[in-house]
PDB file of C-alpha atoms and ligand atoms in Angstrom:
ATOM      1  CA  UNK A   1      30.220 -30.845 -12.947  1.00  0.00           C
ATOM      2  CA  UNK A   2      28.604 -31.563  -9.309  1.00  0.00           C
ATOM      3  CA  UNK A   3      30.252 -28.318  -8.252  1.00  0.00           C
ATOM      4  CA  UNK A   4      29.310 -26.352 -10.999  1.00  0.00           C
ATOM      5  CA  UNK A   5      25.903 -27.674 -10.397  1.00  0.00           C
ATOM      6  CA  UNK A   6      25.894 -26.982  -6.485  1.00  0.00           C
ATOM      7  CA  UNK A   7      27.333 -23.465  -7.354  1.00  0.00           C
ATOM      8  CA  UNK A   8      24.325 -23.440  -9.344  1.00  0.00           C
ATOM      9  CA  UNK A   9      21.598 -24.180  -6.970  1.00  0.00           C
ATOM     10  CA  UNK A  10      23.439 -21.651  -4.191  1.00  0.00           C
ATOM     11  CA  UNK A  11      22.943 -19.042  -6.415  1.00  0.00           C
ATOM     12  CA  UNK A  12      19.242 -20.100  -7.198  1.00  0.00           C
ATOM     13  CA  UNK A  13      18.755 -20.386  -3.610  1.00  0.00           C
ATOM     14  CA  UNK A  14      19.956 -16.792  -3.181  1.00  0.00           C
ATOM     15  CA  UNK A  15      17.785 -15.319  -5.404  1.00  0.00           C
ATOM     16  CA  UNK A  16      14.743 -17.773  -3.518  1.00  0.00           C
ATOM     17  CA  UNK A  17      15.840 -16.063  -0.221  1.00  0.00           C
ATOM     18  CA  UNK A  18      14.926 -12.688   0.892  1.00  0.00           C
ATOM     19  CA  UNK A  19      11.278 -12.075  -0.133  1.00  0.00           C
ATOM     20  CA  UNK A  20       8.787 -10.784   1.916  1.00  0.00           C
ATOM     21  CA  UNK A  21       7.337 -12.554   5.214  1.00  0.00           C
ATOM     22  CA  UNK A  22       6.248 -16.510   4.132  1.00  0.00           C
ATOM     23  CA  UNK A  23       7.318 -15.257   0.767  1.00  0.00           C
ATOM     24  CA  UNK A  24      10.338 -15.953  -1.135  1.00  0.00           C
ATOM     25  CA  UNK A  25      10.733 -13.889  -3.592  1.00  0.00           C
ATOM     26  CA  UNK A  26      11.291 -14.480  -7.408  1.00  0.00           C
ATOM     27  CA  UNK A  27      10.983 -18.361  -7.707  1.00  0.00           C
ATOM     28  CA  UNK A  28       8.617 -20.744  -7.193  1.00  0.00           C
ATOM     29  CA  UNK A  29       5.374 -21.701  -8.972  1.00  0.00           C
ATOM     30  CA  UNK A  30       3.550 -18.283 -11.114  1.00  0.00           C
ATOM     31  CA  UNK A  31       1.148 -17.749  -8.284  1.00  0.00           C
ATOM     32  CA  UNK A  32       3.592 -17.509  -5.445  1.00  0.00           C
ATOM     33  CA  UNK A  33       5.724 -15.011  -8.048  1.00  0.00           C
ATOM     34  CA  UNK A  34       2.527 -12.615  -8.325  1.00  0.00           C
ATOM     35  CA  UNK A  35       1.961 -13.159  -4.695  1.00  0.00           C
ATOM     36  CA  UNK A  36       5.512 -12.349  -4.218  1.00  0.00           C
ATOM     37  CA  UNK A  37       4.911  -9.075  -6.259  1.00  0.00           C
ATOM     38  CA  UNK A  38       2.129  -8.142  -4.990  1.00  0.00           C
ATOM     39  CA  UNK A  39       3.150  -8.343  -0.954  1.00  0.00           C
ATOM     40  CA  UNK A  40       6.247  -6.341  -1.944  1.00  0.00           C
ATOM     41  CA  UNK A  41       3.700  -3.794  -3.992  1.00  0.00           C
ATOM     42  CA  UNK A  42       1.738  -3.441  -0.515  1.00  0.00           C
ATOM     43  CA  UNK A  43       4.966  -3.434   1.712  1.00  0.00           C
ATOM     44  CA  UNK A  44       6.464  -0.655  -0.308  1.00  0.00           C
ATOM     45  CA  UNK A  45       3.338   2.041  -0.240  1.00  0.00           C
ATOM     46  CA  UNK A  46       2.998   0.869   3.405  1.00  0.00           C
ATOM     47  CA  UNK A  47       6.749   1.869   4.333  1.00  0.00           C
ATOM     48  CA  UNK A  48       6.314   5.183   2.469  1.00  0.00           C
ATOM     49  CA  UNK A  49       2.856   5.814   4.080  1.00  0.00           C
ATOM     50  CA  UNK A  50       4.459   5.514   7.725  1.00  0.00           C
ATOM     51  CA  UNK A  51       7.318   7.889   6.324  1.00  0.00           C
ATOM     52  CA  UNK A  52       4.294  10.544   5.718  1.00  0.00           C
ATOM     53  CA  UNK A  53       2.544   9.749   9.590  1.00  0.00           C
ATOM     54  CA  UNK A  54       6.024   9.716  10.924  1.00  0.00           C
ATOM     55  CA  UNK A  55       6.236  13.137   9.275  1.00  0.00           C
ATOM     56  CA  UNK A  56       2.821  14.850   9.944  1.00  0.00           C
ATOM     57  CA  UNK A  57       4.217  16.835  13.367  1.00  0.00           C
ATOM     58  CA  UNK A  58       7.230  18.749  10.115  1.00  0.00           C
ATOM     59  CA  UNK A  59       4.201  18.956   7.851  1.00  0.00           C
ATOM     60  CA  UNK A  60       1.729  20.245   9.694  1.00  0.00           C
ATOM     61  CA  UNK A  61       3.761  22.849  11.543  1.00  0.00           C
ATOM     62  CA  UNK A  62       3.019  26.519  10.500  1.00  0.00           C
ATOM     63  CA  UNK A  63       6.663  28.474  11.458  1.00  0.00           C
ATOM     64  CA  UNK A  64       8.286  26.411   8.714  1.00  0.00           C
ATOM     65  CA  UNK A  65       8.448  27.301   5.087  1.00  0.00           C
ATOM     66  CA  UNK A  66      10.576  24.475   2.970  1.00  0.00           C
ATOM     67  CA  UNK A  67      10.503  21.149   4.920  1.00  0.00           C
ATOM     68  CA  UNK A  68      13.171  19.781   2.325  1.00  0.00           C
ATOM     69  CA  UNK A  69      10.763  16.688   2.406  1.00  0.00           C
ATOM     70  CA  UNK A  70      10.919  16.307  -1.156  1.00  0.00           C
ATOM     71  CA  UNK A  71       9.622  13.131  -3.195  1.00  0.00           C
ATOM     72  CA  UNK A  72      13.389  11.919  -3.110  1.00  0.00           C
ATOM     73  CA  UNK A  73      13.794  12.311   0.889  1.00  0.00           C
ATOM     74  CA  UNK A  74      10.349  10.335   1.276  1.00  0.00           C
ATOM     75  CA  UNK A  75      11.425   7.448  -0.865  1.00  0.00           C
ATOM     76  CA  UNK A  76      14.579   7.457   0.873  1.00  0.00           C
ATOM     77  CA  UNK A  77      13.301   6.522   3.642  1.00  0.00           C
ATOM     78  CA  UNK A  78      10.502   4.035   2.534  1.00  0.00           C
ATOM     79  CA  UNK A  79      13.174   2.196   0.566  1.00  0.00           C
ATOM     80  CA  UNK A  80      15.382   2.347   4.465  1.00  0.00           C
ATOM     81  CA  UNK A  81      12.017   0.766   5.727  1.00  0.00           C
ATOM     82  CA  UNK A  82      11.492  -1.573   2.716  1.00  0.00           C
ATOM     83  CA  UNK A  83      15.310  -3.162   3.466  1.00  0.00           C
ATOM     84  CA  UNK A  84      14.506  -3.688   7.130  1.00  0.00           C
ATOM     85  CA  UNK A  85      10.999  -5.429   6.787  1.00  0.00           C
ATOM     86  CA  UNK A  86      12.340  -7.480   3.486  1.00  0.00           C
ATOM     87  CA  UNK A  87      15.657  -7.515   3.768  1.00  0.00           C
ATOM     88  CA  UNK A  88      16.146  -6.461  -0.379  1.00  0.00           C
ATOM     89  CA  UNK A  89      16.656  -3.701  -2.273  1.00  0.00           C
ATOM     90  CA  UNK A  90      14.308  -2.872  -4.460  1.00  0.00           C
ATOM     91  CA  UNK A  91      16.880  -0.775  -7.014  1.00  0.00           C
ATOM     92  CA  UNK A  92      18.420  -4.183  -7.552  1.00  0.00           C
ATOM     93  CA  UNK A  93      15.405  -5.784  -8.230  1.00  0.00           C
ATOM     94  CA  UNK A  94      16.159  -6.738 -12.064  1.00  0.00           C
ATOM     95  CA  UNK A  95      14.434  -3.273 -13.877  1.00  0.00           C
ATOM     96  CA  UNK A  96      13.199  -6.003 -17.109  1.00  0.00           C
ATOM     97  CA  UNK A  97      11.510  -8.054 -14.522  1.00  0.00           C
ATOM     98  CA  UNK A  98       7.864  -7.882 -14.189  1.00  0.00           C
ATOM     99  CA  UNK A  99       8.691  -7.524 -10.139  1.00  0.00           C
ATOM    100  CA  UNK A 100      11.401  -4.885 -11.320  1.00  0.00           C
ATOM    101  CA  UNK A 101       8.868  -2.763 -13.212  1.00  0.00           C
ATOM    102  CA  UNK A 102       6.151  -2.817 -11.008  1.00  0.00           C
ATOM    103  CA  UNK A 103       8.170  -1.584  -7.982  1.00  0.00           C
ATOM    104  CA  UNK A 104      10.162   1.288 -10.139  1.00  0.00           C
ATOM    105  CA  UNK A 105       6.639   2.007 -10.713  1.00  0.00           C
ATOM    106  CA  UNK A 106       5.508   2.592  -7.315  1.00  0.00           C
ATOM    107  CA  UNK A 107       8.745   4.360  -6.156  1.00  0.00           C
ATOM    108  CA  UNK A 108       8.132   6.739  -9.376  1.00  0.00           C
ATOM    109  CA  UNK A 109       5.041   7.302  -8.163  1.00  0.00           C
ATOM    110  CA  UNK A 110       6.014   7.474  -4.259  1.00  0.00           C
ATOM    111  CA  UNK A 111       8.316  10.542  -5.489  1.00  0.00           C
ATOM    112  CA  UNK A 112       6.033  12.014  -7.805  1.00  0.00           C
ATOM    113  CA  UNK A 113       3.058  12.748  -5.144  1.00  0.00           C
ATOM    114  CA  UNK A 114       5.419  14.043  -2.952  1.00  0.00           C
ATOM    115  CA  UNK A 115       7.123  16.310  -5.276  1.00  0.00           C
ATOM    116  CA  UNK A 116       3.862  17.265  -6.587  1.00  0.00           C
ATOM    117  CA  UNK A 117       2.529  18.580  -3.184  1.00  0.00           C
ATOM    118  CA  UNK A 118       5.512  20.495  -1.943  1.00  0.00           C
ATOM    119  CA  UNK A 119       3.527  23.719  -2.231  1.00  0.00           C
ATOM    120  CA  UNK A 120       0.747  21.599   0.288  1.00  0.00           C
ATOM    121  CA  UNK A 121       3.602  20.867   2.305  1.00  0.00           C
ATOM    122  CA  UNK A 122       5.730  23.800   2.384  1.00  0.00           C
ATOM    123  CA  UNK A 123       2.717  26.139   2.893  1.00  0.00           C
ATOM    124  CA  UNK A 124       3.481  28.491   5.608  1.00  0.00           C
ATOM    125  CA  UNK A 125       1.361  29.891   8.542  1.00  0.00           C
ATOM    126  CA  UNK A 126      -1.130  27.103   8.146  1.00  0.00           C
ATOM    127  CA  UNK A 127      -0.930  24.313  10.577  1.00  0.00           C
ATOM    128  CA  UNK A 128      -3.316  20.886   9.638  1.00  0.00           C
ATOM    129  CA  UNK A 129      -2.491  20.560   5.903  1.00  0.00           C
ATOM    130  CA  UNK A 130      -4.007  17.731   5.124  1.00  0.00           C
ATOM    131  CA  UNK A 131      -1.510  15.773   3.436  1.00  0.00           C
ATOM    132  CA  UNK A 132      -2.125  12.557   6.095  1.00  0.00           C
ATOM    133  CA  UNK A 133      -1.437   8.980   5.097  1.00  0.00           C
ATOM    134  CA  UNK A 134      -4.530   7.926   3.785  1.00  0.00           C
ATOM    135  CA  UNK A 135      -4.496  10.822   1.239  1.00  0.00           C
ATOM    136  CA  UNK A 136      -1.336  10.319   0.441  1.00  0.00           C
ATOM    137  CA  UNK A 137      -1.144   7.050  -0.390  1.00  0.00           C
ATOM    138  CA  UNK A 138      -4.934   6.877  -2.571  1.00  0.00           C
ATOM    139  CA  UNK A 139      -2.486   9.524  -4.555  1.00  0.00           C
ATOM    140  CA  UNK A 140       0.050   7.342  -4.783  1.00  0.00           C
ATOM    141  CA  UNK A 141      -2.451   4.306  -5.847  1.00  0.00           C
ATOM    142  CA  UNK A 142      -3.894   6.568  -8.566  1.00  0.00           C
ATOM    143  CA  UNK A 143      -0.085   7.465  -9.800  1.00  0.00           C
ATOM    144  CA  UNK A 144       0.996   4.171  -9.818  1.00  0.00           C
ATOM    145  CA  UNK A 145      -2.082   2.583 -11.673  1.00  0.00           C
ATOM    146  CA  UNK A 146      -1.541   5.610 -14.272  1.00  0.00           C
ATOM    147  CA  UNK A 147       2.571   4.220 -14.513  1.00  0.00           C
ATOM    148  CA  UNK A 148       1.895   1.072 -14.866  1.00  0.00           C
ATOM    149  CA  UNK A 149       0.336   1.016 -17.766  1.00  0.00           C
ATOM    150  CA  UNK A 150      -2.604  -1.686 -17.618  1.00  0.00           C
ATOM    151  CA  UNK A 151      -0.205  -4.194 -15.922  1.00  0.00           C
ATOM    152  CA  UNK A 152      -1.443  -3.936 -11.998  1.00  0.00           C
ATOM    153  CA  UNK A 153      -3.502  -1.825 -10.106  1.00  0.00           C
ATOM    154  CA  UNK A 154      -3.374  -1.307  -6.343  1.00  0.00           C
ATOM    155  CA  UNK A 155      -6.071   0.423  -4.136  1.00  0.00           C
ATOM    156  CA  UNK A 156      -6.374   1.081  -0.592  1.00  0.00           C
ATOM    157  CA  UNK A 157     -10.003   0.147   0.285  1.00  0.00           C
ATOM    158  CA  UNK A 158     -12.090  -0.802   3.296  1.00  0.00           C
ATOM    159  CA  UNK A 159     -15.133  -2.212   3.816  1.00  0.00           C
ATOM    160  CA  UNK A 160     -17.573  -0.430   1.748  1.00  0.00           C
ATOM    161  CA  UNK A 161     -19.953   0.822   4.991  1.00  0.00           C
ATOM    162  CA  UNK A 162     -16.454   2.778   6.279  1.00  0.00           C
ATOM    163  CA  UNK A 163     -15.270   4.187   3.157  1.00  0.00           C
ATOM    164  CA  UNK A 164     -15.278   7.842   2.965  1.00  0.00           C
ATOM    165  CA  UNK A 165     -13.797   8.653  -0.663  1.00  0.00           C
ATOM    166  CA  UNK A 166     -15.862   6.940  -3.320  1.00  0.00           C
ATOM    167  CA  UNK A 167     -12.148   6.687  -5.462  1.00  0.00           C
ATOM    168  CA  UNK A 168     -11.417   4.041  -2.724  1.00  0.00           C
ATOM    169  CA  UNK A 169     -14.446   2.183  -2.735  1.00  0.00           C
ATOM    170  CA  UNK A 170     -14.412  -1.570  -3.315  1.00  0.00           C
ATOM    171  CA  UNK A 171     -15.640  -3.193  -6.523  1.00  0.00           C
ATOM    172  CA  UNK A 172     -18.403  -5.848  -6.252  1.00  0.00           C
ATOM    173  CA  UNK A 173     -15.397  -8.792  -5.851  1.00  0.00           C
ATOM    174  CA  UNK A 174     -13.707  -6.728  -3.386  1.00  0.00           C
ATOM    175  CA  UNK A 175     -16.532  -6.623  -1.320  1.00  0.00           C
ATOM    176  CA  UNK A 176     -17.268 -10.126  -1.704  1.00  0.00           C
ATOM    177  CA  UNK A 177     -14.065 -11.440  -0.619  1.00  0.00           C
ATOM    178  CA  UNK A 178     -14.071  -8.641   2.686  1.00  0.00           C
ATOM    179  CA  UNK A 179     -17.522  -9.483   3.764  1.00  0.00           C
ATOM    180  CA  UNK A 180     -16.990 -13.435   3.349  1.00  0.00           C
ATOM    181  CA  UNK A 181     -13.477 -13.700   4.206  1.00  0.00           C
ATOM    182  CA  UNK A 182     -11.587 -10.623   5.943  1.00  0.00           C
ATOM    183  CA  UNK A 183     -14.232  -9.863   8.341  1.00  0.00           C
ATOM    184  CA  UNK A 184     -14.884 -13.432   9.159  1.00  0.00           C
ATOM    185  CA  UNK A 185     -14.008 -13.792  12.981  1.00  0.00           C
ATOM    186  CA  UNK A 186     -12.225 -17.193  11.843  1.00  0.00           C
ATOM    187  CA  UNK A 187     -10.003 -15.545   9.196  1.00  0.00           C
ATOM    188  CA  UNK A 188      -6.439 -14.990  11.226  1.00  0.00           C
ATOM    189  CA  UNK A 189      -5.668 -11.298  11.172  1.00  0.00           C
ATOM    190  CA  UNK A 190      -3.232 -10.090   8.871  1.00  0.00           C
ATOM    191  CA  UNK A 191      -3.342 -13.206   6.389  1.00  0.00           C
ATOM    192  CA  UNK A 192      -3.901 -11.806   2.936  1.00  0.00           C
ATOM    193  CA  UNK A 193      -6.658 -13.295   0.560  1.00  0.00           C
ATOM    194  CA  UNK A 194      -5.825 -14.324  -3.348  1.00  0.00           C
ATOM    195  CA  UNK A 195      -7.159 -15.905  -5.762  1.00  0.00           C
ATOM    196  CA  UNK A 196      -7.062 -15.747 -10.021  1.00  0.00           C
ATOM    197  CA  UNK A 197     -10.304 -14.316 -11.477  1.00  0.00           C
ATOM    198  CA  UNK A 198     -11.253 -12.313 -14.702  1.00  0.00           C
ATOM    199  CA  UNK A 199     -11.261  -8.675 -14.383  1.00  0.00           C
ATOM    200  CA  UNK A 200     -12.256  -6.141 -16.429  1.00  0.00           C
ATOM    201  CA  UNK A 201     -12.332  -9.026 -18.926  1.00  0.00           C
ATOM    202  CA  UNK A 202      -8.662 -10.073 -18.307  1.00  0.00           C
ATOM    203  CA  UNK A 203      -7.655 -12.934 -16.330  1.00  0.00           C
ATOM    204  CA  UNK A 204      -5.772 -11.657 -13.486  1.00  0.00           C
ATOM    205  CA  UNK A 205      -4.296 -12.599 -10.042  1.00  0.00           C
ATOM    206  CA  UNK A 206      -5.959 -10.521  -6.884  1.00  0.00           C
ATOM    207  CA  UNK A 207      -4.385 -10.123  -3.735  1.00  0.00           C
ATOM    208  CA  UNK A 208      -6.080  -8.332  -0.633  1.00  0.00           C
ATOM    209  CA  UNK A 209      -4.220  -7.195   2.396  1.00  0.00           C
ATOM    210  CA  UNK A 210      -6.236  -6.677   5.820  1.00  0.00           C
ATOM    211  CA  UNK A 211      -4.841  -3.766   7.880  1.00  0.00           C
ATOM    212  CA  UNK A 212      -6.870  -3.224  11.435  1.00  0.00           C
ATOM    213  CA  UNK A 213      -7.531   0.052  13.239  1.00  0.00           C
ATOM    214  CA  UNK A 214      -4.921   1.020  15.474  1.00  0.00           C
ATOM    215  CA  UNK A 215      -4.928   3.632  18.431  1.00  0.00           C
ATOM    216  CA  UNK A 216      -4.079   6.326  16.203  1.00  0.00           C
ATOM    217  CA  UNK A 217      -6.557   5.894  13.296  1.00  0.00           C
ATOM    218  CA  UNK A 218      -8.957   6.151  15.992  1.00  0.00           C
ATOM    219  CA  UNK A 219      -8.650  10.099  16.634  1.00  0.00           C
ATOM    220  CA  UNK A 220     -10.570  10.283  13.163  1.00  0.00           C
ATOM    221  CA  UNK A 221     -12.113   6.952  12.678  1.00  0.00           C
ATOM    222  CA  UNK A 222     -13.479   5.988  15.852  1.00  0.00           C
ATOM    223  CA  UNK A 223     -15.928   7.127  18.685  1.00  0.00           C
ATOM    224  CA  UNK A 224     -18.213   9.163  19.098  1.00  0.00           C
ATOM    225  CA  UNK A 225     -19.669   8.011  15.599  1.00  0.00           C
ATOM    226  CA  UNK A 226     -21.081  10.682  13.411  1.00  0.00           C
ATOM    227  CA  UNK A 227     -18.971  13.091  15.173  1.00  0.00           C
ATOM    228  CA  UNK A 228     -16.894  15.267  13.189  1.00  0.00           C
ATOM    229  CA  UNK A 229     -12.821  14.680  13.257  1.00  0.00           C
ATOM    230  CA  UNK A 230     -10.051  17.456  12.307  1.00  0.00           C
ATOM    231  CA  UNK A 231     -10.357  16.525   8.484  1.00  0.00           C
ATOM    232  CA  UNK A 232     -13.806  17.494   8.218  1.00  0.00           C
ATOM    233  CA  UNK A 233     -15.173  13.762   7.759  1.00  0.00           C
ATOM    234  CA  UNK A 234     -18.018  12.433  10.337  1.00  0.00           C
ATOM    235  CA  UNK A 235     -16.278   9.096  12.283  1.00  0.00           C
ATOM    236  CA  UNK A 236     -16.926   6.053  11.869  1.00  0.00           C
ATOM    237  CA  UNK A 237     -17.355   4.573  15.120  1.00  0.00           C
ATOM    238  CA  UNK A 238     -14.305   1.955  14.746  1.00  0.00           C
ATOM    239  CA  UNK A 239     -12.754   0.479  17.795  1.00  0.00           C
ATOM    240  CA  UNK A 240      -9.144  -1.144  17.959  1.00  0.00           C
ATOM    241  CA  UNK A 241      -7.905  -3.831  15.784  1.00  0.00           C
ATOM    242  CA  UNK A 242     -11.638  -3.552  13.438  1.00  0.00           C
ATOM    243  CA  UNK A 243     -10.733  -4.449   9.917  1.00  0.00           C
ATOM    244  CA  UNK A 244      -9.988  -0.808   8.710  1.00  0.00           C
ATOM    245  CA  UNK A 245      -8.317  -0.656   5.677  1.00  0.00           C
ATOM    246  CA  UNK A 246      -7.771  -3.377   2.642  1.00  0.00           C
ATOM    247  CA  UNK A 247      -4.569  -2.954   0.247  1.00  0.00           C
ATOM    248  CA  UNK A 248      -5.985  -4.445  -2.872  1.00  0.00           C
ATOM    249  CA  UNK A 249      -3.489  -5.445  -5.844  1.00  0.00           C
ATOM    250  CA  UNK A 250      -4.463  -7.011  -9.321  1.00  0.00           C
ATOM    251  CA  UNK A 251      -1.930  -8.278 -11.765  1.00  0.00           C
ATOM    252  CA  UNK A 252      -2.851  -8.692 -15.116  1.00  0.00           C
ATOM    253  CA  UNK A 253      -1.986 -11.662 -16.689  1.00  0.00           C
TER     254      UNK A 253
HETATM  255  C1  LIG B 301      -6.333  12.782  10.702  1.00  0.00           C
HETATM  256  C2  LIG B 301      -7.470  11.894  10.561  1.00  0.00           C
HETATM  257  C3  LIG B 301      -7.198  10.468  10.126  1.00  0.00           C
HETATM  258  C4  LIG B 301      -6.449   9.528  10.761  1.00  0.00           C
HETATM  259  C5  LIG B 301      -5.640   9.670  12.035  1.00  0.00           C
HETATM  260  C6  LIG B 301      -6.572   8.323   9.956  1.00  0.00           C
HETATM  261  N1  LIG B 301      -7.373   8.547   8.884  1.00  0.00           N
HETATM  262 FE1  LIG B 301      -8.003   7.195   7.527  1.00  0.00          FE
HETATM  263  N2  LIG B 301      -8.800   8.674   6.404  1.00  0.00           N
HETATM  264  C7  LIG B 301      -8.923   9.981   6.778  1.00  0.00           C
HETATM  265  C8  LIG B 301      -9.455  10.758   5.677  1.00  0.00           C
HETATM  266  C9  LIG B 301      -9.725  12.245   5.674  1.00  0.00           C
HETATM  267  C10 LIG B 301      -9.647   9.870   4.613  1.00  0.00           C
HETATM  268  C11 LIG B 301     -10.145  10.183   3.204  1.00  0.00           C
HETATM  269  C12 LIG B 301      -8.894  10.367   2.361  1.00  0.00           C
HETATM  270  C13 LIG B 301      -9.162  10.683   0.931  1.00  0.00           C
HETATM  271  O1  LIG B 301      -9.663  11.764   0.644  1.00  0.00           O
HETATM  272  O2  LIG B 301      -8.846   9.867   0.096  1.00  0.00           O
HETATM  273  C14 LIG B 301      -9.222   8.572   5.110  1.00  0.00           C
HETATM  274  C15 LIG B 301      -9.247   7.428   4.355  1.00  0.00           C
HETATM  275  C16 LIG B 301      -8.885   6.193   4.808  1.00  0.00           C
HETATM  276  C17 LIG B 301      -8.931   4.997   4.014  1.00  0.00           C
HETATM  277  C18 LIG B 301      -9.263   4.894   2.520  1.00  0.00           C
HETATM  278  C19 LIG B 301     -10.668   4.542   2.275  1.00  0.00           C
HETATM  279  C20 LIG B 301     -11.586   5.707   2.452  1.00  0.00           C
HETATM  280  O3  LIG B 301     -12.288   5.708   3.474  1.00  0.00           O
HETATM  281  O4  LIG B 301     -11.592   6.626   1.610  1.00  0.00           O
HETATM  282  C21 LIG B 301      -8.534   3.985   4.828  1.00  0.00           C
HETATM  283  C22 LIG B 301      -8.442   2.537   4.438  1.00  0.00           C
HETATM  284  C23 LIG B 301      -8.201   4.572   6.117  1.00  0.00           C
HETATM  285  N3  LIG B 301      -8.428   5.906   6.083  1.00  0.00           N
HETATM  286  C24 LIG B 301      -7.725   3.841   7.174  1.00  0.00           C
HETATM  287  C25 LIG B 301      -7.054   4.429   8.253  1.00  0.00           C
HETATM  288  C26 LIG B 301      -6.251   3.701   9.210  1.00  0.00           C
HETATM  289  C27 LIG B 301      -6.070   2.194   9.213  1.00  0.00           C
HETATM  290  C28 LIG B 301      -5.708   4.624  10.046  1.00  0.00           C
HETATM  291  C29 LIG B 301      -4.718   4.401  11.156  1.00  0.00           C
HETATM  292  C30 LIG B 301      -3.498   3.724  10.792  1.00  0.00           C
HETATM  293  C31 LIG B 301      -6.220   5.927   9.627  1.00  0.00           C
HETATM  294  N4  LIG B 301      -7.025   5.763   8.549  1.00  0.00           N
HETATM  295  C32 LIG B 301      -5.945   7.126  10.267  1.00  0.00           C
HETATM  296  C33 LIG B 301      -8.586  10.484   8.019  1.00  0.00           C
HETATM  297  C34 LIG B 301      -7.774   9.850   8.934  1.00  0.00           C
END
């Protein structure tokens, strides 16, 4: 009996081990399960994002026809990434779980963009396609929101004065919480904000992931402000480690 029960808690233990960062994943009280699901959510459109930087230099080069960086090659990778920062895979993630779902969801989506702009991508004789993170992944967003049927949403926003796509602009609560909390000097950087409030007339839980301007973002976000950068957009005037960009989840409850 006392073994059975210890071989019980080792497995329960197992399954408690392995989420991502402070999180373990699937146990624990219903808000650290949704904030469980929603840090692997932002983790997994993050890893796939860097797949598309680490790829702009095969994109964006104009000698080459078919990159054979289809939808299944990106996730691929991502889900190589995804291991590494969480240490789980996500295919075993159990596919009637609400964590299982959501994430099939996101990798659907993940391929679908990808194998959706293959004529962007594979587009001879032009060089700057693009087909850079941030697009990418507001495509992804939409995708996903569309696959998961009313369940979550996930947006990549900023703070409203830097947002250049009105698709990614905050709602009023989103705002809220970045103006009071995420660009308070006192709020430590990188510590995501949650809470449980009604949305669109549902209760749901919120999560909000700061990400902060590095080097690179600054080629087309930064200095001189008002200037125009290689996308077409004026910049922004950002300097390194500004709050730049917000990964916003809701779960519906
Ligand atoms: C090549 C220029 C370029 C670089 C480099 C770049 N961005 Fe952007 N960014 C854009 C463009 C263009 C958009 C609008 C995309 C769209 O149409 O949805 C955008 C959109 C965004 C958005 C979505 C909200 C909005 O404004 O529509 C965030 C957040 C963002 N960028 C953050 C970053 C961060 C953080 C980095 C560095 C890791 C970065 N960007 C690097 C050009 C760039």
């Amino acid at each position: 009996m006392r073994a059975a029960l210890s071989a019980a808690r080792r497995v329960s233990l197992a399954i408690c081990i392995g989420g991502f960062a402070s999180y373990s994943a699937i146990c624990g009280t219903p808000e650290e399960d949704d904030a469980a699901i929603a840090q692997n959510l932002a983790a997994m459109l993050r890893d796939a994002r860097t797949v598309i930087s680490d790829q702009q230099d095969l994109i964006n080069n104009p000698q080459l026809g078919d990159k054979h960086l289809t939808g299944d090659v990106v996730l691929a990778q991502a889900i190589a990434k995804y291991e590494k920062d969480t240490g789980s895979d996500p295919k075993k993630v159990d596919p009637a779980s609400r964590q299982g779902r959501l994430l099939r969801a996101m990798m659907a989506a993940i391929v679908e963009v990808v194998d959706d702009n293959q004529p962007t991508i594979n587009e001879e004789g032009t060089g700057f396609k693009g087909f850079i993170p941030a697009v990418f992944a507001r495509l992804v967003a939409e995708s996903f929101v569309h696959l998961a049927k009313g369940e979550a949403e996930i947006k990549v926003t900023a703070p409203l004065e830097l947002v250049r796509n009105r698709k990614a602009r905050p709602d009023p609560w989103e705002t809220e919480i970045i103006e009071k909390r995420l660009l308070d000097p006192a709020w430590p950087a990188g510590q995501p904000f949650s809470a449980t409030v009604e949305t669109k007339g549902r209760p749901a839980f919120r999560f909000m992931v700061p990400e902060y301007y590095a080097e690179s973002c600054l080629a087309c976000h930064g200095s001189p402000k008002g200037r125009m950068d290689v996308t077409g957009y004026p910049k922004e005037g950002g300097k390194l480690n500004d709050l730049g960009a917000v990964i916003s989840i809701t779960l519906y409850h």
